[in-house]
């Protein structure tokens, strides 16, 4: 098995993809809007991926946050609100906000599990800071670290209730970035004391099954390399100071924050300490290069992968989707009216 998550080019596997994936055996796959047409097609695609590898616990992930980040869209699937809605409700009624976040996450998970998707890149534990890039903005769960942690814990629990594994992101915190890492490399110059608040939600949820790194330079910890490529940040900050021992994947290698060819970047994030490299765009040339450069997955990373995928069992019978959505909407009524 190669320590990488690959994207797909379309709604079905091409013959070239089928042959390559069978040989390369990536740790998992990530789906985007280009891979999704309707419920039947999505289920057939995820079934096909599992059959190809003979792995019922195959990692099949998606970014289904709600708000502006939603790969599965209405009218086929429900619309989900961004994280900031739950932050607003917390101002009015903290317990209702936590219950609403959990019900909403369980509803998301119910739609994913129905289509054979097992992992969601949620929750964001990035603490929002005034003046930072809007790339986080309303996606975040707030500006107060312990509130972010409380809502994030509810999201992880809700996803688990619905049979899906959550990913805490973006470690060790993207909330201070002044530029969008999809387009350029953010550099955060905050000192150790200030950064402690960014770490706090991740420390509170250190036992999460999966995490994702940030393509951000933190000059206090490593002035030369972004977290995804920094052995110092991954070992000293994420693994030791935060105490995270779950499966750690990089953010997408195609983001413009990183410079260099994609196969070399994949090898570099794994060498730096990420368990898996994330390569989203399904370009065959890049994927072949990655498979050639990457070693086989390490014993420790395989153990983390297996542990994460075993952390959530499919519910025998959960609440109906309509009931979850109704519960969420009733709780959110004070801030959506």
mmCIF file of C-alpha atoms in Angstrom:
data_model
loop_
_atom_site.group_PDB
_atom_site.id
_atom_site.type_symbol
_atom_site.label_atom_id
_atom_site.label_comp_id
_atom_site.label_asym_id
_atom_site.label_seq_id
_atom_site.Cartn_x
_atom_site.Cartn_y
_atom_site.Cartn_z
ATOM 1 C CA UNK A 1 0.000 0.000 0.000
ATOM 2 C CA UNK A 2 1.225 3.503 -0.865
ATOM 3 C CA UNK A 3 0.753 6.284 1.715
ATOM 4 C CA UNK A 4 -1.344 8.508 -0.523
ATOM 5 C CA UNK A 5 -4.940 9.521 -1.147
ATOM 6 C CA UNK A 6 -5.720 9.957 -4.845
ATOM 7 C CA UNK A 7 -8.448 11.837 -6.685
ATOM 8 C CA UNK A 8 -10.397 10.507 -9.665
ATOM 9 C CA UNK A 9 -10.925 12.133 -13.042
ATOM 10 C CA UNK A 10 -14.668 11.572 -13.445
ATOM 11 C CA UNK A 11 -17.857 9.779 -12.430
ATOM 12 C CA UNK A 12 -16.522 6.292 -13.215
ATOM 13 C CA UNK A 13 -13.078 4.727 -13.218
ATOM 14 C CA UNK A 14 -11.335 4.867 -16.580
ATOM 15 C CA UNK A 15 -9.557 1.695 -17.736
ATOM 16 C CA UNK A 16 -6.198 3.385 -17.090
ATOM 17 C CA UNK A 17 -7.244 4.393 -13.572
ATOM 18 C CA UNK A 18 -8.530 0.911 -12.804
ATOM 19 C CA UNK A 19 -5.263 -0.727 -13.848
ATOM 20 C CA UNK A 20 -3.073 1.868 -12.128
ATOM 21 C CA UNK A 21 -4.995 1.927 -8.835
ATOM 22 C CA UNK A 22 -5.019 -1.870 -8.623
ATOM 23 C CA UNK A 23 -1.240 -1.901 -8.963
ATOM 24 C CA UNK A 24 -0.398 1.162 -6.855
ATOM 25 C CA UNK A 25 -2.891 0.377 -4.063
ATOM 26 C CA UNK A 26 -3.289 3.863 -2.558
ATOM 27 C CA UNK A 27 -4.455 4.187 1.035
ATOM 28 C CA UNK A 28 -7.650 5.846 -0.144
ATOM 29 C CA UNK A 29 -9.480 8.256 -2.425
ATOM 30 C CA UNK A 30 -11.021 11.728 -2.300
ATOM 31 C CA UNK A 31 -14.159 12.690 -4.227
ATOM 32 C CA UNK A 32 -15.093 16.064 -5.714
ATOM 33 C CA UNK A 33 -18.116 17.453 -7.541
ATOM 34 C CA UNK A 34 -16.706 16.183 -10.834
ATOM 35 C CA UNK A 35 -17.034 12.626 -9.458
ATOM 36 C CA UNK A 36 -20.662 12.920 -8.350
ATOM 37 C CA UNK A 37 -23.839 12.900 -10.452
ATOM 38 C CA UNK A 38 -26.576 11.337 -8.324
ATOM 39 C CA UNK A 39 -27.130 8.829 -5.530
ATOM 40 C CA UNK A 40 -27.042 5.708 -7.675
ATOM 41 C CA UNK A 41 -23.877 6.771 -9.493
ATOM 42 C CA UNK A 42 -22.090 7.722 -6.259
ATOM 43 C CA UNK A 43 -22.929 4.409 -4.614
ATOM 44 C CA UNK A 44 -21.802 2.498 -7.705
ATOM 45 C CA UNK A 45 -18.493 4.389 -7.775
ATOM 46 C CA UNK A 46 -17.659 3.765 -4.123
ATOM 47 C CA UNK A 47 -18.691 0.104 -4.456
ATOM 48 C CA UNK A 48 -16.381 -0.163 -7.456
ATOM 49 C CA UNK A 49 -13.453 1.260 -5.493
ATOM 50 C CA UNK A 50 -14.007 -1.194 -2.651
ATOM 51 C CA UNK A 51 -14.303 -4.130 -5.014
ATOM 52 C CA UNK A 52 -11.113 -3.082 -6.793
ATOM 53 C CA UNK A 53 -9.118 -3.379 -3.567
ATOM 54 C CA UNK A 54 -11.177 -5.934 -1.678
ATOM 55 C CA UNK A 55 -11.283 -3.582 1.333
ATOM 56 C CA UNK A 56 -14.621 -2.934 2.994
ATOM 57 C CA UNK A 57 -12.913 -0.347 5.227
ATOM 58 C CA UNK A 58 -11.450 1.592 2.307
ATOM 59 C CA UNK A 59 -10.861 5.299 3.054
ATOM 60 C CA UNK A 60 -13.181 7.221 0.726
ATOM 61 C CA UNK A 61 -13.256 10.883 1.742
ATOM 62 C CA UNK A 62 -14.918 14.108 0.747
ATOM 63 C CA UNK A 63 -15.017 17.788 1.755
ATOM 64 C CA UNK A 64 -18.633 18.170 2.810
ATOM 65 C CA UNK A 65 -18.508 21.007 5.318
ATOM 66 C CA UNK A 66 -21.657 22.927 4.439
ATOM 67 C CA UNK A 67 -21.916 26.484 3.223
ATOM 68 C CA UNK A 68 -19.503 27.227 0.393
ATOM 69 C CA UNK A 69 -17.671 23.897 0.706
ATOM 70 C CA UNK A 70 -20.087 21.202 -0.450
ATOM 71 C CA UNK A 71 -19.338 18.579 -3.080
ATOM 72 C CA UNK A 72 -22.740 16.863 -2.819
ATOM 73 C CA UNK A 73 -25.306 19.517 -3.603
ATOM 74 C CA UNK A 74 -29.027 20.287 -3.638
ATOM 75 C CA UNK A 75 -31.495 19.355 -4.894
ATOM 76 C CA UNK A 76 -30.217 15.765 -4.750
ATOM 77 C CA UNK A 77 -28.799 16.198 -1.250
ATOM 78 C CA UNK A 78 -29.747 18.642 1.522
ATOM 79 C CA UNK A 79 -27.984 21.959 1.954
ATOM 80 C CA UNK A 80 -25.962 22.352 5.125
ATOM 81 C CA UNK A 81 -25.011 25.608 6.880
ATOM 82 C CA UNK A 82 -21.445 26.822 7.445
ATOM 83 C CA UNK A 83 -19.760 26.525 10.825
ATOM 84 C CA UNK A 84 -20.308 30.183 11.728
ATOM 85 C CA UNK A 85 -24.050 29.549 12.184
ATOM 86 C CA UNK A 86 -23.354 27.321 15.182
ATOM 87 C CA UNK A 87 -20.979 29.917 16.588
ATOM 88 C CA UNK A 88 -23.774 32.515 16.426
ATOM 89 C CA UNK A 89 -26.208 30.203 18.186
ATOM 90 C CA UNK A 90 -23.619 29.565 20.902
ATOM 91 C CA UNK A 91 -23.888 33.274 21.809
ATOM 92 C CA UNK A 92 -27.584 32.717 22.512
ATOM 93 C CA UNK A 93 -27.734 29.144 23.819
ATOM 94 C CA UNK A 94 -24.522 27.094 24.111
ATOM 95 C CA UNK A 95 -26.217 23.761 24.742
ATOM 96 C CA UNK A 96 -28.532 24.267 21.766
ATOM 97 C CA UNK A 97 -25.545 25.123 19.556
ATOM 98 C CA UNK A 98 -23.783 21.921 20.564
ATOM 99 C CA UNK A 99 -26.923 19.853 19.956
ATOM 100 C CA UNK A 100 -27.491 21.542 16.583
ATOM 101 C CA UNK A 101 -23.882 20.952 15.497
ATOM 102 C CA UNK A 102 -24.151 17.285 16.403
ATOM 103 C CA UNK A 103 -27.494 16.795 14.628
ATOM 104 C CA UNK A 104 -26.207 18.623 11.538
ATOM 105 C CA UNK A 105 -23.034 16.499 11.435
ATOM 106 C CA UNK A 106 -25.050 13.317 11.843
ATOM 107 C CA UNK A 107 -27.257 14.413 8.933
ATOM 108 C CA UNK A 108 -24.163 15.039 6.796
ATOM 109 C CA UNK A 109 -22.804 11.627 7.748
ATOM 110 C CA UNK A 110 -26.092 9.948 6.932
ATOM 111 C CA UNK A 111 -25.984 11.305 3.382
ATOM 112 C CA UNK A 112 -22.324 10.317 2.995
ATOM 113 C CA UNK A 113 -22.695 6.814 4.385
ATOM 114 C CA UNK A 114 -25.663 6.203 2.099
ATOM 115 C CA UNK A 115 -23.331 6.869 -0.839
ATOM 116 C CA UNK A 116 -20.462 4.783 0.508
ATOM 117 C CA UNK A 117 -18.299 7.724 1.641
ATOM 118 C CA UNK A 118 -16.537 6.889 4.907
ATOM 119 C CA UNK A 119 -14.536 10.023 5.820
ATOM 120 C CA UNK A 120 -15.406 13.735 5.924
ATOM 121 C CA UNK A 121 -12.847 16.565 6.100
ATOM 122 C CA UNK A 122 -14.629 18.138 9.062
ATOM 123 C CA UNK A 123 -14.500 19.767 11.632
ATOM 124 C CA UNK A 124 -12.374 22.870 11.181
ATOM 125 C CA UNK A 125 -10.686 23.636 14.494
ATOM 126 C CA UNK A 126 -9.040 26.782 13.116
ATOM 127 C CA UNK A 127 -9.594 29.690 15.507
ATOM 128 C CA UNK A 128 -10.862 32.705 13.566
ATOM 129 C CA UNK A 129 -8.837 35.933 13.865
ATOM 130 C CA UNK A 130 -9.910 39.405 12.792
ATOM 131 C CA UNK A 131 -8.172 40.645 9.666
ATOM 132 C CA UNK A 132 -7.153 37.187 8.468
ATOM 133 C CA UNK A 133 -7.896 35.842 5.003
ATOM 134 C CA UNK A 134 -11.544 34.991 4.388
ATOM 135 C CA UNK A 135 -10.534 31.515 3.214
ATOM 136 C CA UNK A 136 -11.531 30.354 6.706
ATOM 137 C CA UNK A 137 -14.144 33.048 7.492
ATOM 138 C CA UNK A 138 -17.620 31.601 7.984
ATOM 139 C CA UNK A 139 -16.279 28.067 7.669
ATOM 140 C CA UNK A 140 -14.885 28.287 11.207
ATOM 141 C CA UNK A 141 -16.596 27.515 14.496
ATOM 142 C CA UNK A 142 -15.579 30.791 16.096
ATOM 143 C CA UNK A 143 -12.875 32.954 17.598
ATOM 144 C CA UNK A 144 -12.830 31.523 21.121
ATOM 145 C CA UNK A 145 -10.692 28.361 21.382
ATOM 146 C CA UNK A 146 -12.760 26.418 23.892
ATOM 147 C CA UNK A 147 -15.971 27.198 22.005
ATOM 148 C CA UNK A 148 -14.330 25.898 18.831
ATOM 149 C CA UNK A 149 -13.313 22.760 20.723
ATOM 150 C CA UNK A 150 -16.794 22.199 22.157
ATOM 151 C CA UNK A 151 -18.497 22.586 18.784
ATOM 152 C CA UNK A 152 -15.780 20.553 17.064
ATOM 153 C CA UNK A 153 -16.282 17.722 19.531
ATOM 154 C CA UNK A 154 -20.006 17.771 18.754
ATOM 155 C CA UNK A 155 -19.273 17.605 15.012
ATOM 156 C CA UNK A 156 -16.931 14.621 15.442
ATOM 157 C CA UNK A 157 -19.554 12.867 17.564
ATOM 158 C CA UNK A 158 -22.309 13.593 15.058
ATOM 159 C CA UNK A 159 -20.265 12.238 12.184
ATOM 160 C CA UNK A 160 -19.531 9.117 14.214
ATOM 161 C CA UNK A 161 -23.247 8.761 15.042
ATOM 162 C CA UNK A 162 -23.897 8.623 11.296
ATOM 163 C CA UNK A 163 -21.089 6.158 10.572
ATOM 164 C CA UNK A 164 -18.398 8.494 9.194
ATOM 165 C CA UNK A 165 -14.879 9.336 10.387
ATOM 166 C CA UNK A 166 -14.096 13.032 10.893
ATOM 167 C CA UNK A 167 -10.827 14.866 10.206
ATOM 168 C CA UNK A 168 -9.714 17.742 12.444
ATOM 169 C CA UNK A 169 -8.103 20.469 10.383
ATOM 170 C CA UNK A 170 -5.908 22.404 9.688
ATOM 171 C CA UNK A 171 -3.194 21.484 12.195
ATOM 172 C CA UNK A 172 -1.676 23.381 13.945
ATOM 173 C CA UNK A 173 -4.110 26.180 12.973
ATOM 174 C CA UNK A 174 -4.937 28.166 9.829
ATOM 175 C CA UNK A 175 -6.931 30.965 11.445
ATOM 176 C CA UNK A 176 -4.168 33.604 11.416
ATOM 177 C CA UNK A 177 -3.251 33.209 7.741
ATOM 178 C CA UNK A 178 -3.431 36.553 5.928
ATOM 179 C CA UNK A 179 -3.545 34.971 2.462
ATOM 180 C CA UNK A 180 -5.372 32.019 0.925
ATOM 181 C CA UNK A 181 -3.099 28.963 0.876
ATOM 182 C CA UNK A 182 -4.889 27.748 -2.256
ATOM 183 C CA UNK A 183 -3.095 30.595 -4.068
ATOM 184 C CA UNK A 184 0.024 31.547 -2.058
ATOM 185 C CA UNK A 185 2.000 30.572 1.011
ATOM 186 C CA UNK A 186 0.778 32.158 4.272
ATOM 187 C CA UNK A 187 3.448 33.156 6.784
ATOM 188 C CA UNK A 188 2.353 33.540 10.414
ATOM 189 C CA UNK A 189 4.727 35.516 12.631
ATOM 190 C CA UNK A 190 2.778 35.253 15.904
ATOM 191 C CA UNK A 191 4.839 34.337 18.941
ATOM 192 C CA UNK A 192 4.647 31.230 21.100
ATOM 193 C CA UNK A 193 2.218 32.760 23.579
ATOM 194 C CA UNK A 194 -0.217 33.878 20.883
ATOM 195 C CA UNK A 195 -0.074 30.568 19.046
ATOM 196 C CA UNK A 196 -1.054 28.707 22.201
ATOM 197 C CA UNK A 197 -4.675 29.748 21.622
ATOM 198 C CA UNK A 198 -4.587 28.291 18.100
ATOM 199 C CA UNK A 199 -3.330 24.968 19.454
ATOM 200 C CA UNK A 200 -5.925 24.745 22.219
ATOM 201 C CA UNK A 201 -8.822 23.224 20.210
ATOM 202 C CA UNK A 202 -6.518 20.614 18.691
ATOM 203 C CA UNK A 203 -5.164 19.752 22.129
ATOM 204 C CA UNK A 204 -8.709 19.359 23.442
ATOM 205 C CA UNK A 205 -9.505 16.963 20.565
ATOM 206 C CA UNK A 206 -6.105 15.291 20.409
ATOM 207 C CA UNK A 207 -7.752 11.857 20.353
ATOM 208 C CA UNK A 208 -9.545 12.500 17.058
ATOM 209 C CA UNK A 209 -9.017 9.615 14.613
ATOM 210 C CA UNK A 210 -7.715 11.757 11.727
ATOM 211 C CA UNK A 211 -6.093 15.146 11.224
ATOM 212 C CA UNK A 212 -4.958 17.328 8.330
ATOM 213 C CA UNK A 213 -1.981 19.691 8.227
ATOM 214 C CA UNK A 214 -1.898 23.346 7.185
ATOM 215 C CA UNK A 215 0.214 24.687 4.332
ATOM 216 C CA UNK A 216 1.297 27.579 6.527
ATOM 217 C CA UNK A 217 4.723 28.759 7.747
ATOM 218 C CA UNK A 218 4.902 29.505 11.475
ATOM 219 C CA UNK A 219 8.122 31.446 11.922
ATOM 220 C CA UNK A 220 8.247 30.785 15.674
ATOM 221 C CA UNK A 221 8.543 27.051 15.031
ATOM 222 C CA UNK A 222 10.093 26.747 11.546
ATOM 223 C CA UNK A 223 10.786 29.867 9.511
ATOM 224 C CA UNK A 224 11.759 27.912 6.394
ATOM 225 C CA UNK A 225 9.066 25.286 5.843
ATOM 226 C CA UNK A 226 5.250 25.166 5.977
ATOM 227 C CA UNK A 227 3.805 22.792 8.553
ATOM 228 C CA UNK A 228 2.992 20.085 5.976
ATOM 229 C CA UNK A 229 6.687 19.864 5.022
ATOM 230 C CA UNK A 230 8.228 20.564 8.422
ATOM 231 C CA UNK A 231 9.523 17.669 10.532
ATOM 232 C CA UNK A 232 9.851 20.164 13.381
ATOM 233 C CA UNK A 233 6.219 21.258 13.315
ATOM 234 C CA UNK A 234 4.867 17.748 12.750
ATOM 235 C CA UNK A 235 6.948 16.082 15.465
ATOM 236 C CA UNK A 236 7.437 18.812 18.074
ATOM 237 C CA UNK A 237 4.125 20.650 17.729
ATOM 238 C CA UNK A 238 1.519 18.274 16.276
ATOM 239 C CA UNK A 239 2.677 14.940 17.654
ATOM 240 C CA UNK A 240 4.233 16.021 20.955
ATOM 241 C CA UNK A 241 2.828 19.374 22.058
ATOM 242 C CA UNK A 242 -0.711 18.820 20.780
ATOM 243 C CA UNK A 243 -0.390 15.121 21.554
ATOM 244 C CA UNK A 244 -2.096 13.953 18.369
ATOM 245 C CA UNK A 245 -1.428 10.299 17.534
ATOM 246 C CA UNK A 246 -4.141 9.810 14.926
ATOM 247 C CA UNK A 247 -3.760 9.447 11.163
ATOM 248 C CA UNK A 248 -2.177 12.663 9.842
ATOM 249 C CA UNK A 249 -2.615 13.621 6.195
ATOM 250 C CA UNK A 250 -1.321 16.648 4.343
ATOM 251 C CA UNK A 251 -3.633 19.222 2.860
ATOM 252 C CA UNK A 252 -3.925 19.037 -0.943
ATOM 253 C CA UNK A 253 -0.515 19.005 -2.635
ATOM 254 C CA UNK A 254 -1.857 20.981 -5.601
ATOM 255 C CA UNK A 255 -2.439 24.120 -3.552
ATOM 256 C CA UNK A 256 -0.214 26.976 -4.679
ATOM 257 C CA UNK A 257 1.193 27.467 -1.180
ATOM 258 C CA UNK A 258 3.585 24.625 -2.005
ATOM 259 C CA UNK A 259 6.237 24.905 -4.689
ATOM 260 C CA UNK A 260 7.661 22.037 -6.684
ATOM 261 C CA UNK A 261 6.449 19.072 -8.686
ATOM 262 C CA UNK A 262 3.673 17.011 -7.141
ATOM 263 C CA UNK A 263 5.509 13.659 -6.809
ATOM 264 C CA UNK A 264 8.429 15.319 -5.017
ATOM 265 C CA UNK A 265 6.019 17.141 -2.688
ATOM 266 C CA UNK A 266 4.228 13.880 -1.904
ATOM 267 C CA UNK A 267 7.504 12.242 -0.931
ATOM 268 C CA UNK A 268 8.471 15.313 1.101
ATOM 269 C CA UNK A 269 5.300 15.467 3.223
ATOM 270 C CA UNK A 270 5.601 11.770 4.048
ATOM 271 C CA UNK A 271 9.297 12.166 4.870
ATOM 272 C CA UNK A 272 8.383 15.101 7.131
ATOM 273 C CA UNK A 273 6.044 12.912 9.177
ATOM 274 C CA UNK A 274 2.624 12.937 7.499
ATOM 275 C CA UNK A 275 1.124 9.461 7.385
ATOM 276 C CA UNK A 276 -0.512 10.158 4.015
ATOM 277 C CA UNK A 277 -0.053 12.621 1.156
ATOM 278 C CA UNK A 278 -3.263 14.090 -0.283
ATOM 279 C CA UNK A 279 -3.327 14.434 -4.092
ATOM 280 C CA UNK A 280 -6.742 15.585 -5.223
ATOM 281 C CA UNK A 281 -6.899 16.194 -8.933
ATOM 282 C CA UNK A 282 -6.689 12.787 -10.570
ATOM 283 C CA UNK A 283 -3.948 13.659 -13.075
ATOM 284 C CA UNK A 284 -2.441 10.358 -14.188
ATOM 285 C CA UNK A 285 1.055 11.721 -14.778
ATOM 286 C CA UNK A 286 1.250 13.068 -11.227
ATOM 287 C CA UNK A 287 -0.196 9.917 -9.687
ATOM 288 C CA UNK A 288 2.208 7.638 -11.522
ATOM 289 C CA UNK A 289 5.103 9.824 -10.378
ATOM 290 C CA UNK A 290 3.884 9.741 -6.787
ATOM 291 C CA UNK A 291 3.594 5.958 -6.811
ATOM 292 C CA UNK A 292 7.172 5.680 -8.086
ATOM 293 C CA UNK A 293 8.630 8.038 -5.480
ATOM 294 C CA UNK A 294 6.722 7.028 -2.358
ATOM 295 C CA UNK A 295 7.858 4.120 -0.199
ATOM 296 C CA UNK A 296 5.303 1.617 0.996
ATOM 297 C CA UNK A 297 3.254 2.817 3.927
ATOM 298 C CA UNK A 298 5.083 2.496 7.244
ATOM 299 C CA UNK A 299 3.931 0.076 9.903
ATOM 300 C CA UNK A 300 3.027 2.970 12.229
ATOM 301 C CA UNK A 301 1.025 4.792 9.546
ATOM 302 C CA UNK A 302 -0.821 1.617 8.543
ATOM 303 C CA UNK A 303 -1.714 1.024 12.185
ATOM 304 C CA UNK A 304 -3.070 4.584 12.468
ATOM 305 C CA UNK A 305 -5.048 4.144 9.247
ATOM 306 C CA UNK A 306 -6.578 0.869 10.407
ATOM 307 C CA UNK A 307 -7.354 2.314 13.837
ATOM 308 C CA UNK A 308 -9.019 5.386 12.341
ATOM 309 C CA UNK A 309 -11.154 3.388 9.933
ATOM 310 C CA UNK A 310 -12.208 1.047 12.748
ATOM 311 C CA UNK A 311 -13.138 3.940 15.045
ATOM 312 C CA UNK A 312 -16.647 4.359 13.679
ATOM 313 C CA UNK A 313 -19.071 1.574 12.984
ATOM 314 C CA UNK A 314 -21.997 1.957 10.627
ATOM 315 C CA UNK A 315 -25.130 2.456 12.759
ATOM 316 C CA UNK A 316 -27.634 -0.367 12.629
ATOM 317 C CA UNK A 317 -30.478 2.138 12.494
ATOM 318 C CA UNK A 318 -29.969 5.841 13.156
ATOM 319 C CA UNK A 319 -32.523 8.653 13.217
ATOM 320 C CA UNK A 320 -34.066 9.346 9.807
ATOM 321 C CA UNK A 321 -32.422 12.140 7.851
ATOM 322 C CA UNK A 322 -35.602 14.216 7.901
ATOM 323 C CA UNK A 323 -35.724 14.008 11.700
ATOM 324 C CA UNK A 324 -32.102 15.107 12.030
ATOM 325 C CA UNK A 325 -32.658 18.078 9.735
ATOM 326 C CA UNK A 326 -35.833 19.067 11.555
ATOM 327 C CA UNK A 327 -34.061 18.912 14.913
ATOM 328 C CA UNK A 328 -31.202 21.009 13.595
ATOM 329 C CA UNK A 329 -33.492 23.615 12.046
ATOM 330 C CA UNK A 330 -35.579 23.956 15.200
ATOM 331 C CA UNK A 331 -32.455 24.541 17.273
ATOM 332 C CA UNK A 332 -31.040 27.026 14.765
ATOM 333 C CA UNK A 333 -34.294 29.001 14.486
ATOM 334 C CA UNK A 334 -33.151 31.847 16.794
ATOM 335 C CA UNK A 335 -30.245 32.747 14.502
ATOM 336 C CA UNK A 336 -31.836 31.921 11.139
ATOM 337 C CA UNK A 337 -35.102 33.805 11.621
#
